[in-house]
Amino acid sequence: MTRFRFALSLSLFAIALSLLGAACGSDAQDDRLLVVTTVAPLRNIIEEVGGDRIAVVALVPEGTNSHTFDPPPSAVGEIEKADLIIINGLNLELPTLELAEANAADNTPIVLLGNLAVSPDEYVFDFSFPEEDGNPNPHLWTAPHLAVEYAEIVLGELTKVDPEGANYYSDNADLFIARLWELDEAIAEATATIPLAHRKLITYHDSFPYFAPRYGLEIIGAIQPSDFSEPAPREVANLIGQIRDAGVPAIFGSEVFPSEVLETIAKEAGAVQVSTLSDDDLPGTPGDPGNTLVGMMVENVRTMVTVLGGDASALDGFDTSSTWQPSE
């Protein structure tokens, strides 16, 4: 009986230690900074800098129109718990910004990356974002050199909230920024192979206004109107004529905005239709090696260059995995 009680006591002690360890592990995870953001590319940028010292929640589901997304009531709980809120800004996610301003803790910073990364004289107003509406094109992150700006801002904000992690965040940011500059060089090399007459982009959703000029591409137009509806028949006719006149070889659709009118325009204009470009839907699923902003842009550029008659081999074997390193 004594031996049985001793064995039972040891078993109970082992179980208690196991439960204590699990609780400690849970507490350790809860000690991470909670960063709330919106779209997947921002989630990835924040993760690349924050690594395992942070937990990131992206409120906008991938494959959703971030311009019109209205966060559900459940988002309030995440916002209330957040240590840091980082959104794109430039009026991309106004309902989310309003919800954050109404529900975030008093000491929780709300950071608008786009508003900090470029000055008003650098804003792009264009086809889907006319200046009279007052909303600049917010798609900065598709341009690697501006993604660098985002990463540097994230580094500064994480360091303010968590000074103890400053060196870790800085090391991660250095790795990520180096990868972005490598991507910038590879994109420049690939796009330089596109025949001069074909260096023209017309897209359904207006996602590449900061990307295109850097690599010598001209954006001829965007099919989607500023209210994100389908274009009217007169607009469709004008676009068809514009594409014919410009000799645009292809028009690019979006996974987030499937459109039957895109096929009609391409057929009538004699252009190839490609509907696989993405501006905020990362490849694969979270946790996959290529579920990154870099992975998304490698796929986008490979598609653009190939369809426009260039050679995308500069992107072959490009490492699209995450760069952040585990903390010690």
PDB file of N, CA and C in Angstrom, residues 196-298:
ATOM      1  N   LEU A 196      10.263  46.985 -75.614  1.00  0.00           N
ATOM      2  CA  LEU A 196       9.868  48.353 -75.276  1.00  0.00           C
ATOM      3  C   LEU A 196       8.403  48.628 -75.600  1.00  0.00           C
ATOM      4  N   ALA A 197       7.938  48.145 -76.726  1.00  0.00           N
ATOM      5  CA  ALA A 197       6.561  48.410 -77.147  1.00  0.00           C
ATOM      6  C   ALA A 197       5.533  47.718 -76.263  1.00  0.00           C
ATOM      7  N   HIS A 198       5.976  46.750 -75.464  1.00  0.00           N
ATOM      8  CA  HIS A 198       5.053  45.981 -74.626  1.00  0.00           C
ATOM      9  C   HIS A 198       5.109  46.384 -73.154  1.00  0.00           C
ATOM     10  N   ARG A 199       5.873  47.385 -72.826  1.00  0.00           N
ATOM     11  CA  ARG A 199       6.014  47.757 -71.410  1.00  0.00           C
ATOM     12  C   ARG A 199       4.846  48.628 -70.955  1.00  0.00           C
ATOM     13  N   LYS A 200       3.667  48.046 -71.074  1.00  0.00           N
ATOM     14  CA  LYS A 200       2.431  48.754 -70.767  1.00  0.00           C
ATOM     15  C   LYS A 200       1.539  47.845 -69.940  1.00  0.00           C
ATOM     16  N   LEU A 201       0.928  48.413 -68.924  1.00  0.00           N
ATOM     17  CA  LEU A 201       0.053  47.636 -68.055  1.00  0.00           C
ATOM     18  C   LEU A 201      -1.354  48.205 -68.090  1.00  0.00           C
ATOM     19  N   ILE A 202      -2.310  47.325 -68.249  1.00  0.00           N
ATOM     20  CA  ILE A 202      -3.688  47.691 -67.974  1.00  0.00           C
ATOM     21  C   ILE A 202      -4.247  46.593 -67.087  1.00  0.00           C
ATOM     22  N   THR A 203      -4.760  46.983 -65.950  1.00  0.00           N
ATOM     23  CA  THR A 203      -5.205  46.022 -64.945  1.00  0.00           C
ATOM     24  C   THR A 203      -6.677  46.252 -64.633  1.00  0.00           C
ATOM     25  N   TYR A 204      -7.290  45.232 -64.059  1.00  0.00           N
ATOM     26  CA  TYR A 204      -8.680  45.414 -63.624  1.00  0.00           C
ATOM     27  C   TYR A 204      -8.698  46.282 -62.371  1.00  0.00           C
ATOM     28  N   HIS A 205      -7.971  45.861 -61.356  1.00  0.00           N
ATOM     29  CA  HIS A 205      -7.869  46.638 -60.119  1.00  0.00           C
ATOM     30  C   HIS A 205      -6.557  47.411 -60.152  1.00  0.00           C
ATOM     31  N   ASP A 206      -6.592  48.644 -59.715  1.00  0.00           N
ATOM     32  CA  ASP A 206      -5.483  49.583 -59.895  1.00  0.00           C
ATOM     33  C   ASP A 206      -4.465  49.428 -58.760  1.00  0.00           C
ATOM     34  N   SER A 207      -3.626  48.377 -58.850  1.00  0.00           N
ATOM     35  CA  SER A 207      -2.797  47.976 -57.710  1.00  0.00           C
ATOM     36  C   SER A 207      -1.307  48.257 -57.846  1.00  0.00           C
ATOM     37  N   PHE A 208      -0.858  48.768 -58.980  1.00  0.00           N
ATOM     38  CA  PHE A 208       0.587  48.841 -59.206  1.00  0.00           C
ATOM     39  C   PHE A 208       1.089  50.238 -59.605  1.00  0.00           C
ATOM     40  N   PRO A 209       0.494  51.298 -59.077  1.00  0.00           N
ATOM     41  CA  PRO A 209       0.890  52.639 -59.530  1.00  0.00           C
ATOM     42  C   PRO A 209       2.247  53.091 -59.015  1.00  0.00           C
ATOM     43  N   TYR A 210       2.694  52.537 -57.892  1.00  0.00           N
ATOM     44  CA  TYR A 210       4.010  52.891 -57.352  1.00  0.00           C
ATOM     45  C   TYR A 210       5.070  51.896 -57.833  1.00  0.00           C
ATOM     46  N   PHE A 211       4.617  50.723 -58.214  1.00  0.00           N
ATOM     47  CA  PHE A 211       5.496  49.672 -58.729  1.00  0.00           C
ATOM     48  C   PHE A 211       5.939  49.969 -60.159  1.00  0.00           C
ATOM     49  N   ALA A 212       4.977  50.257 -61.031  1.00  0.00           N
ATOM     50  CA  ALA A 212       5.246  50.320 -62.471  1.00  0.00           C
ATOM     51  C   ALA A 212       6.316  51.338 -62.867  1.00  0.00           C
ATOM     52  N   PRO A 213       6.247  52.590 -62.410  1.00  0.00           N
ATOM     53  CA  PRO A 213       7.240  53.571 -62.877  1.00  0.00           C
ATOM     54  C   PRO A 213       8.673  53.206 -62.513  1.00  0.00           C
ATOM     55  N   ARG A 214       8.838  52.503 -61.404  1.00  0.00           N
ATOM     56  CA  ARG A 214      10.194  52.156 -60.973  1.00  0.00           C
ATOM     57  C   ARG A 214      10.874  51.232 -61.971  1.00  0.00           C
ATOM     58  N   TYR A 215      10.089  50.438 -62.685  1.00  0.00           N
ATOM     59  CA  TYR A 215      10.661  49.438 -63.588  1.00  0.00           C
ATOM     60  C   TYR A 215      10.362  49.748 -65.059  1.00  0.00           C
ATOM     61  N   GLY A 216      10.077  51.005 -65.340  1.00  0.00           N
ATOM     62  CA  GLY A 216       9.905  51.422 -66.725  1.00  0.00           C
ATOM     63  C   GLY A 216       8.634  50.946 -67.385  1.00  0.00           C
ATOM     64  N   LEU A 217       7.619  50.642 -66.585  1.00  0.00           N
ATOM     65  CA  LEU A 217       6.337  50.211 -67.125  1.00  0.00           C
ATOM     66  C   LEU A 217       5.349  51.378 -67.089  1.00  0.00           C
ATOM     67  N   GLU A 218       4.541  51.488 -68.115  1.00  0.00           N
ATOM     68  CA  GLU A 218       3.532  52.542 -68.189  1.00  0.00           C
ATOM     69  C   GLU A 218       2.160  51.937 -67.921  1.00  0.00           C
ATOM     70  N   ILE A 219       1.433  52.515 -66.970  1.00  0.00           N
ATOM     71  CA  ILE A 219       0.074  52.054 -66.713  1.00  0.00           C
ATOM     72  C   ILE A 219      -0.865  52.805 -67.646  1.00  0.00           C
ATOM     73  N   ILE A 220      -1.471  52.076 -68.558  1.00  0.00           N
ATOM     74  CA  ILE A 220      -2.366  52.670 -69.547  1.00  0.00           C
ATOM     75  C   ILE A 220      -3.728  52.966 -68.938  1.00  0.00           C
ATOM     76  N   GLY A 221      -4.176  52.109 -68.050  1.00  0.00           N
ATOM     77  CA  GLY A 221      -5.482  52.321 -67.451  1.00  0.00           C
ATOM     78  C   GLY A 221      -5.835  51.211 -66.485  1.00  0.00           C
ATOM     79  N   ALA A 222      -6.952  51.418 -65.813  1.00  0.00           N
ATOM     80  CA  ALA A 222      -7.522  50.406 -64.927  1.00  0.00           C
ATOM     81  C   ALA A 222      -8.997  50.277 -65.275  1.00  0.00           C
ATOM     82  N   ILE A 223      -9.486  49.066 -65.297  1.00  0.00           N
ATOM     83  CA  ILE A 223     -10.847  48.807 -65.758  1.00  0.00           C
ATOM     84  C   ILE A 223     -11.874  49.131 -64.683  1.00  0.00           C
ATOM     85  N   GLN A 224     -11.547  48.863 -63.444  1.00  0.00           N
ATOM     86  CA  GLN A 224     -12.512  49.029 -62.359  1.00  0.00           C
ATOM     87  C   GLN A 224     -12.706  50.506 -62.016  1.00  0.00           C
ATOM     88  N   PRO A 225     -13.947  50.999 -61.994  1.00  0.00           N
ATOM     89  CA  PRO A 225     -14.194  52.395 -61.618  1.00  0.00           C
ATOM     90  C   PRO A 225     -13.872  52.653 -60.150  1.00  0.00           C
ATOM     91  N   SER A 226     -13.899  53.931 -59.772  1.00  0.00           N
ATOM     92  CA  SER A 226     -13.506  54.321 -58.418  1.00  0.00           C
ATOM     93  C   SER A 226     -14.475  53.835 -57.354  1.00  0.00           C
ATOM     94  N   ASP A 227     -15.716  53.489 -57.743  1.00  0.00           N
ATOM     95  CA  ASP A 227     -16.665  52.973 -56.749  1.00  0.00           C
ATOM     96  C   ASP A 227     -16.630  51.448 -56.669  1.00  0.00           C
ATOM     97  N   PHE A 228     -15.635  50.829 -57.351  1.00  0.00           N
ATOM     98  CA  PHE A 228     -15.404  49.385 -57.323  1.00  0.00           C
ATOM     99  C   PHE A 228     -16.551  48.577 -57.930  1.00  0.00           C
ATOM    100  N   SER A 229     -17.333  49.226 -58.790  1.00  0.00           N
ATOM    101  CA  SER A 229     -18.386  48.529 -59.524  1.00  0.00           C
ATOM    102  C   SER A 229     -17.826  48.063 -60.867  1.00  0.00           C
ATOM    103  N   GLU A 230     -18.665  47.474 -61.698  1.00  0.00           N
ATOM    104  CA  GLU A 230     -18.264  47.120 -63.051  1.00  0.00           C
ATOM    105  C   GLU A 230     -18.344  48.373 -63.929  1.00  0.00           C
ATOM    106  N   PRO A 231     -17.486  48.500 -64.934  1.00  0.00           N
ATOM    107  CA  PRO A 231     -17.540  49.671 -65.802  1.00  0.00           C
ATOM    108  C   PRO A 231     -18.817  49.688 -66.642  1.00  0.00           C
ATOM    109  N   ALA A 232     -19.296  50.893 -66.943  1.00  0.00           N
ATOM    110  CA  ALA A 232     -20.479  51.061 -67.782  1.00  0.00           C
ATOM    111  C   ALA A 232     -20.135  50.730 -69.235  1.00  0.00           C
ATOM    112  N   PRO A 233     -21.144  50.435 -70.065  1.00  0.00           N
ATOM    113  CA  PRO A 233     -20.882  50.088 -71.471  1.00  0.00           C
ATOM    114  C   PRO A 233     -20.033  51.126 -72.206  1.00  0.00           C
ATOM    115  N   ARG A 234     -20.279  52.406 -71.970  1.00  0.00           N
ATOM    116  CA  ARG A 234     -19.482  53.434 -72.645  1.00  0.00           C
ATOM    117  C   ARG A 234     -18.024  53.356 -72.204  1.00  0.00           C
ATOM    118  N   GLU A 235     -17.808  53.103 -70.915  1.00  0.00           N
ATOM    119  CA  GLU A 235     -16.437  52.979 -70.410  1.00  0.00           C
ATOM    120  C   GLU A 235     -15.748  51.760 -71.016  1.00  0.00           C
ATOM    121  N   VAL A 236     -16.496  50.683 -71.172  1.00  0.00           N
ATOM    122  CA  VAL A 236     -15.940  49.472 -71.779  1.00  0.00           C
ATOM    123  C   VAL A 236     -15.510  49.756 -73.215  1.00  0.00           C
ATOM    124  N   ALA A 237     -16.355  50.443 -73.965  1.00  0.00           N
ATOM    125  CA  ALA A 237     -16.027  50.769 -75.353  1.00  0.00           C
ATOM    126  C   ALA A 237     -14.782  51.646 -75.431  1.00  0.00           C
ATOM    127  N   ASN A 238     -14.686  52.617 -74.531  1.00  0.00           N
ATOM    128  CA  ASN A 238     -13.507  53.494 -74.511  1.00  0.00           C
ATOM    129  C   ASN A 238     -12.240  52.709 -74.193  1.00  0.00           C
ATOM    130  N   LEU A 239     -12.355  51.765 -73.248  1.00  0.00           N
ATOM    131  CA  LEU A 239     -11.200  50.956 -72.873  1.00  0.00           C
ATOM    132  C   LEU A 239     -10.735  50.083 -74.031  1.00  0.00           C
ATOM    133  N   ILE A 240     -11.681  49.510 -74.742  1.00  0.00           N
ATOM    134  CA  ILE A 240     -11.325  48.659 -75.881  1.00  0.00           C
ATOM    135  C   ILE A 240     -10.556  49.469 -76.919  1.00  0.00           C
ATOM    136  N   GLY A 241     -11.046  50.662 -77.216  1.00  0.00           N
ATOM    137  CA  GLY A 241     -10.346  51.519 -78.162  1.00  0.00           C
ATOM    138  C   GLY A 241      -8.978  51.932 -77.666  1.00  0.00           C
ATOM    139  N   GLN A 242      -8.894  52.215 -76.373  1.00  0.00           N
ATOM    140  CA  GLN A 242      -7.621  52.628 -75.774  1.00  0.00           C
ATOM    141  C   GLN A 242      -6.593  51.503 -75.851  1.00  0.00           C
ATOM    142  N   ILE A 243      -7.023  50.291 -75.585  1.00  0.00           N
ATOM    143  CA  ILE A 243      -6.115  49.138 -75.617  1.00  0.00           C
ATOM    144  C   ILE A 243      -5.634  48.885 -77.044  1.00  0.00           C
ATOM    145  N   ARG A 244      -6.543  48.973 -77.995  1.00  0.00           N
ATOM    146  CA  ARG A 244      -6.159  48.788 -79.401  1.00  0.00           C
ATOM    147  C   ARG A 244      -5.148  49.845 -79.833  1.00  0.00           C
ATOM    148  N   ASP A 245      -5.446  51.102 -79.498  1.00  0.00           N
ATOM    149  CA  ASP A 245      -4.578  52.204 -79.927  1.00  0.00           C
ATOM    150  C   ASP A 245      -3.184  52.099 -79.318  1.00  0.00           C
ATOM    151  N   ALA A 246      -3.128  51.639 -78.065  1.00  0.00           N
ATOM    152  CA  ALA A 246      -1.838  51.564 -77.370  1.00  0.00           C
ATOM    153  C   ALA A 246      -1.073  50.294 -77.709  1.00  0.00           C
ATOM    154  N   GLY A 247      -1.738  49.357 -78.367  1.00  0.00           N
ATOM    155  CA  GLY A 247      -1.069  48.100 -78.692  1.00  0.00           C
ATOM    156  C   GLY A 247      -0.726  47.278 -77.468  1.00  0.00           C
ATOM    157  N   VAL A 248      -1.583  47.341 -76.464  1.00  0.00           N
ATOM    158  CA  VAL A 248      -1.343  46.591 -75.231  1.00  0.00           C
ATOM    159  C   VAL A 248      -1.564  45.105 -75.500  1.00  0.00           C
ATOM    160  N   PRO A 249      -0.565  44.258 -75.249  1.00  0.00           N
ATOM    161  CA  PRO A 249      -0.706  42.838 -75.593  1.00  0.00           C
ATOM    162  C   PRO A 249      -1.532  42.027 -74.606  1.00  0.00           C
ATOM    163  N   ALA A 250      -1.692  42.534 -73.376  1.00  0.00           N
ATOM    164  CA  ALA A 250      -2.391  41.746 -72.357  1.00  0.00           C
ATOM    165  C   ALA A 250      -3.069  42.666 -71.358  1.00  0.00           C
ATOM    166  N   ILE A 251      -4.155  42.184 -70.789  1.00  0.00           N
ATOM    167  CA  ILE A 251      -4.776  42.885 -69.669  1.00  0.00           C
ATOM    168  C   ILE A 251      -4.818  41.923 -68.491  1.00  0.00           C
ATOM    169  N   PHE A 252      -4.624  42.487 -67.319  1.00  0.00           N
ATOM    170  CA  PHE A 252      -4.430  41.670 -66.124  1.00  0.00           C
ATOM    171  C   PHE A 252      -5.592  41.850 -65.153  1.00  0.00           C
ATOM    172  N   GLY A 253      -6.197  40.730 -64.798  1.00  0.00           N
ATOM    173  CA  GLY A 253      -7.261  40.743 -63.815  1.00  0.00           C
ATOM    174  C   GLY A 253      -6.722  40.471 -62.427  1.00  0.00           C
ATOM    175  N   SER A 254      -7.636  40.258 -61.502  1.00  0.00           N
ATOM    176  CA  SER A 254      -7.277  40.069 -60.102  1.00  0.00           C
ATOM    177  C   SER A 254      -8.053  38.906 -59.533  1.00  0.00           C
ATOM    178  N   GLU A 255      -7.391  38.139 -58.663  1.00  0.00           N
ATOM    179  CA  GLU A 255      -8.070  37.026 -58.001  1.00  0.00           C
ATOM    180  C   GLU A 255      -9.184  37.516 -57.084  1.00  0.00           C
ATOM    181  N   VAL A 256      -9.017  38.724 -56.549  1.00  0.00           N
ATOM    182  CA  VAL A 256      -9.999  39.265 -55.606  1.00  0.00           C
ATOM    183  C   VAL A 256     -11.204  39.839 -56.346  1.00  0.00           C
ATOM    184  N   PHE A 257     -11.004  40.249 -57.597  1.00  0.00           N
ATOM    185  CA  PHE A 257     -12.070  40.892 -58.353  1.00  0.00           C
ATOM    186  C   PHE A 257     -12.342  40.138 -59.658  1.00  0.00           C
ATOM    187  N   PRO A 258     -12.946  38.945 -59.590  1.00  0.00           N
ATOM    188  CA  PRO A 258     -13.280  38.250 -60.832  1.00  0.00           C
ATOM    189  C   PRO A 258     -14.309  39.062 -61.616  1.00  0.00           C
ATOM    190  N   SER A 259     -14.143  39.133 -62.936  1.00  0.00           N
ATOM    191  CA  SER A 259     -15.014  39.991 -63.731  1.00  0.00           C
ATOM    192  C   SER A 259     -15.227  39.402 -65.116  1.00  0.00           C
ATOM    193  N   GLU A 260     -16.505  39.244 -65.491  1.00  0.00           N
ATOM    194  CA  GLU A 260     -16.819  38.754 -66.830  1.00  0.00           C
ATOM    195  C   GLU A 260     -16.478  39.795 -67.887  1.00  0.00           C
ATOM    196  N   VAL A 261     -16.577  41.068 -67.532  1.00  0.00           N
ATOM    197  CA  VAL A 261     -16.321  42.121 -68.507  1.00  0.00           C
ATOM    198  C   VAL A 261     -14.867  42.112 -68.967  1.00  0.00           C
ATOM    199  N   LEU A 262     -13.988  41.605 -68.112  1.00  0.00           N
ATOM    200  CA  LEU A 262     -12.568  41.538 -68.464  1.00  0.00           C
ATOM    201  C   LEU A 262     -12.364  40.667 -69.700  1.00  0.00           C
ATOM    202  N   GLU A 263     -13.052  39.546 -69.749  1.00  0.00           N
ATOM    203  CA  GLU A 263     -12.941  38.635 -70.893  1.00  0.00           C
ATOM    204  C   GLU A 263     -13.472  39.300 -72.161  1.00  0.00           C
ATOM    205  N   THR A 264     -14.568  40.041 -72.019  1.00  0.00           N
ATOM    206  CA  THR A 264     -15.149  40.743 -73.169  1.00  0.00           C
ATOM    207  C   THR A 264     -14.187  41.781 -73.722  1.00  0.00           C
ATOM    208  N   ILE A 265     -13.599  42.567 -72.826  1.00  0.00           N
ATOM    209  CA  ILE A 265     -12.670  43.616 -73.249  1.00  0.00           C
ATOM    210  C   ILE A 265     -11.461  43.005 -73.946  1.00  0.00           C
ATOM    211  N   ALA A 266     -10.915  41.953 -73.360  1.00  0.00           N
ATOM    212  CA  ALA A 266      -9.737  41.309 -73.949  1.00  0.00           C
ATOM    213  C   ALA A 266     -10.048  40.766 -75.342  1.00  0.00           C
ATOM    214  N   LYS A 267     -11.185  40.113 -75.481  1.00  0.00           N
ATOM    215  CA  LYS A 267     -11.558  39.524 -76.773  1.00  0.00           C
ATOM    216  C   LYS A 267     -11.736  40.596 -77.835  1.00  0.00           C
ATOM    217  N   GLU A 268     -12.451  41.664 -77.493  1.00  0.00           N
ATOM    218  CA  GLU A 268     -12.726  42.725 -78.468  1.00  0.00           C
ATOM    219  C   GLU A 268     -11.470  43.522 -78.813  1.00  0.00           C
ATOM    220  N   ALA A 269     -10.565  43.638 -77.849  1.00  0.00           N
ATOM    221  CA  ALA A 269      -9.351  44.426 -78.081  1.00  0.00           C
ATOM    222  C   ALA A 269      -8.225  43.600 -78.680  1.00  0.00           C
ATOM    223  N   GLY A 270      -8.420  42.283 -78.763  1.00  0.00           N
ATOM    224  CA  GLY A 270      -7.376  41.420 -79.305  1.00  0.00           C
ATOM    225  C   GLY A 270      -6.199  41.247 -78.369  1.00  0.00           C
ATOM    226  N   ALA A 271      -6.475  41.275 -77.075  1.00  0.00           N
ATOM    227  CA  ALA A 271      -5.414  41.142 -76.070  1.00  0.00           C
ATOM    228  C   ALA A 271      -5.579  39.833 -75.305  1.00  0.00           C
ATOM    229  N   VAL A 272      -4.502  39.390 -74.715  1.00  0.00           N
ATOM    230  CA  VAL A 272      -4.534  38.207 -73.851  1.00  0.00           C
ATOM    231  C   VAL A 272      -5.069  38.620 -72.481  1.00  0.00           C
ATOM    232  N   GLN A 273      -5.899  37.771 -71.907  1.00  0.00           N
ATOM    233  CA  GLN A 273      -6.419  38.039 -70.568  1.00  0.00           C
ATOM    234  C   GLN A 273      -5.744  37.125 -69.560  1.00  0.00           C
ATOM    235  N   VAL A 274      -5.225  37.718 -68.489  1.00  0.00           N
ATOM    236  CA  VAL A 274      -4.604  36.960 -67.401  1.00  0.00           C
ATOM    237  C   VAL A 274      -5.234  37.432 -66.096  1.00  0.00           C
ATOM    238  N   SER A 275      -5.752  36.500 -65.315  1.00  0.00           N
ATOM    239  CA  SER A 275      -6.516  36.895 -64.124  1.00  0.00           C
ATOM    240  C   SER A 275      -5.901  36.395 -62.826  1.00  0.00           C
ATOM    241  N   THR A 276      -4.578  36.364 -62.771  1.00  0.00           N
ATOM    242  CA  THR A 276      -3.940  35.786 -61.585  1.00  0.00           C
ATOM    243  C   THR A 276      -3.107  36.776 -60.779  1.00  0.00           C
ATOM    244  N   LEU A 277      -3.130  38.058 -61.133  1.00  0.00           N
ATOM    245  CA  LEU A 277      -2.366  39.011 -60.324  1.00  0.00           C
ATOM    246  C   LEU A 277      -3.031  39.185 -58.965  1.00  0.00           C
ATOM    247  N   SER A 278      -2.222  39.514 -57.983  1.00  0.00           N
ATOM    248  CA  SER A 278      -2.729  39.686 -56.625  1.00  0.00           C
ATOM    249  C   SER A 278      -2.059  40.878 -55.978  1.00  0.00           C
ATOM    250  N   ASP A 279      -2.834  41.616 -55.180  1.00  0.00           N
ATOM    251  CA  ASP A 279      -2.207  42.694 -54.421  1.00  0.00           C
ATOM    252  C   ASP A 279      -2.271  42.470 -52.918  1.00  0.00           C
ATOM    253  N   ASP A 280      -3.181  41.609 -52.449  1.00  0.00           N
ATOM    254  CA  ASP A 280      -3.183  41.340 -51.008  1.00  0.00           C
ATOM    255  C   ASP A 280      -3.529  39.897 -50.659  1.00  0.00           C
ATOM    256  N   ASP A 281      -3.503  39.016 -51.636  1.00  0.00           N
ATOM    257  CA  ASP A 281      -3.766  37.593 -51.406  1.00  0.00           C
ATOM    258  C   ASP A 281      -2.448  36.845 -51.571  1.00  0.00           C
ATOM    259  N   LEU A 282      -1.826  36.453 -50.467  1.00  0.00           N
ATOM    260  CA  LEU A 282      -0.508  35.832 -50.517  1.00  0.00           C
ATOM    261  C   LEU A 282      -0.607  34.384 -50.982  1.00  0.00           C
ATOM    262  N   PRO A 283       0.449  33.854 -51.608  1.00  0.00           N
ATOM    263  CA  PRO A 283       0.417  32.467 -52.086  1.00  0.00           C
ATOM    264  C   PRO A 283       0.265  31.479 -50.930  1.00  0.00           C
ATOM    265  N   GLY A 284      -0.474  30.415 -51.184  1.00  0.00           N
ATOM    266  CA  GLY A 284      -0.614  29.378 -50.164  1.00  0.00           C
ATOM    267  C   GLY A 284      -1.437  29.842 -48.983  1.00  0.00           C
ATOM    268  N   THR A 285      -1.132  29.263 -47.833  1.00  0.00           N
ATOM    269  CA  THR A 285      -1.828  29.608 -46.595  1.00  0.00           C
ATOM    270  C   THR A 285      -0.806  30.004 -45.539  1.00  0.00           C
ATOM    271  N   PRO A 286      -1.230  30.762 -44.503  1.00  0.00           N
ATOM    272  CA  PRO A 286      -0.280  31.150 -43.455  1.00  0.00           C
ATOM    273  C   PRO A 286       0.475  29.947 -42.908  1.00  0.00           C
ATOM    274  N   GLY A 287       1.791  30.085 -42.829  1.00  0.00           N
ATOM    275  CA  GLY A 287       2.651  28.989 -42.396  1.00  0.00           C
ATOM    276  C   GLY A 287       3.379  28.329 -43.543  1.00  0.00           C
ATOM    277  N   ASP A 288       2.846  28.450 -44.760  1.00  0.00           N
ATOM    278  CA  ASP A 288       3.555  27.922 -45.928  1.00  0.00           C
ATOM    279  C   ASP A 288       4.813  28.750 -46.175  1.00  0.00           C
ATOM    280  N   PRO A 289       5.888  28.128 -46.678  1.00  0.00           N
ATOM    281  CA  PRO A 289       7.148  28.861 -46.875  1.00  0.00           C
ATOM    282  C   PRO A 289       7.016  30.088 -47.774  1.00  0.00           C
ATOM    283  N   GLY A 290       6.171  30.011 -48.801  1.00  0.00           N
ATOM    284  CA  GLY A 290       6.061  31.130 -49.736  1.00  0.00           C
ATOM    285  C   GLY A 290       4.897  32.054 -49.481  1.00  0.00           C
ATOM    286  N   ASN A 291       4.252  31.924 -48.313  1.00  0.00           N
ATOM    287  CA  ASN A 291       3.109  32.774 -47.970  1.00  0.00           C
ATOM    288  C   ASN A 291       3.612  34.129 -47.478  1.00  0.00           C
ATOM    289  N   THR A 292       4.234  34.862 -48.397  1.00  0.00           N
ATOM    290  CA  THR A 292       4.918  36.104 -48.053  1.00  0.00           C
ATOM    291  C   THR A 292       4.640  37.163 -49.110  1.00  0.00           C
ATOM    292  N   LEU A 293       4.883  38.402 -48.735  1.00  0.00           N
ATOM    293  CA  LEU A 293       4.806  39.496 -49.700  1.00  0.00           C
ATOM    294  C   LEU A 293       5.775  39.260 -50.853  1.00  0.00           C
ATOM    295  N   VAL A 294       6.974  38.820 -50.529  1.00  0.00           N
ATOM    296  CA  VAL A 294       7.968  38.539 -51.572  1.00  0.00           C
ATOM    297  C   VAL A 294       7.454  37.452 -52.511  1.00  0.00           C
ATOM    298  N   GLY A 295       6.866  36.402 -51.950  1.00  0.00           N
ATOM    299  CA  GLY A 295       6.315  35.335 -52.775  1.00  0.00           C
ATOM    300  C   GLY A 295       5.227  35.837 -53.705  1.00  0.00           C
ATOM    301  N   MET A 296       4.358  36.698 -53.192  1.00  0.00           N
ATOM    302  CA  MET A 296       3.294  37.267 -54.022  1.00  0.00           C
ATOM    303  C   MET A 296       3.865  38.071 -55.182  1.00  0.00           C
ATOM    304  N   MET A 297       4.869  38.899 -54.894  1.00  0.00           N
ATOM    305  CA  MET A 297       5.415  39.754 -55.945  1.00  0.00           C
ATOM    306  C   MET A 297       6.244  38.970 -56.958  1.00  0.00           C
ATOM    307  N   VAL A 298       6.913  37.921 -56.523  1.00  0.00           N
ATOM    308  CA  VAL A 298       7.630  37.073 -57.487  1.00  0.00           C
ATOM    309  C   VAL A 298       6.635  36.458 -58.469  1.00  0.00           C
TER     310      VAL A 298
END
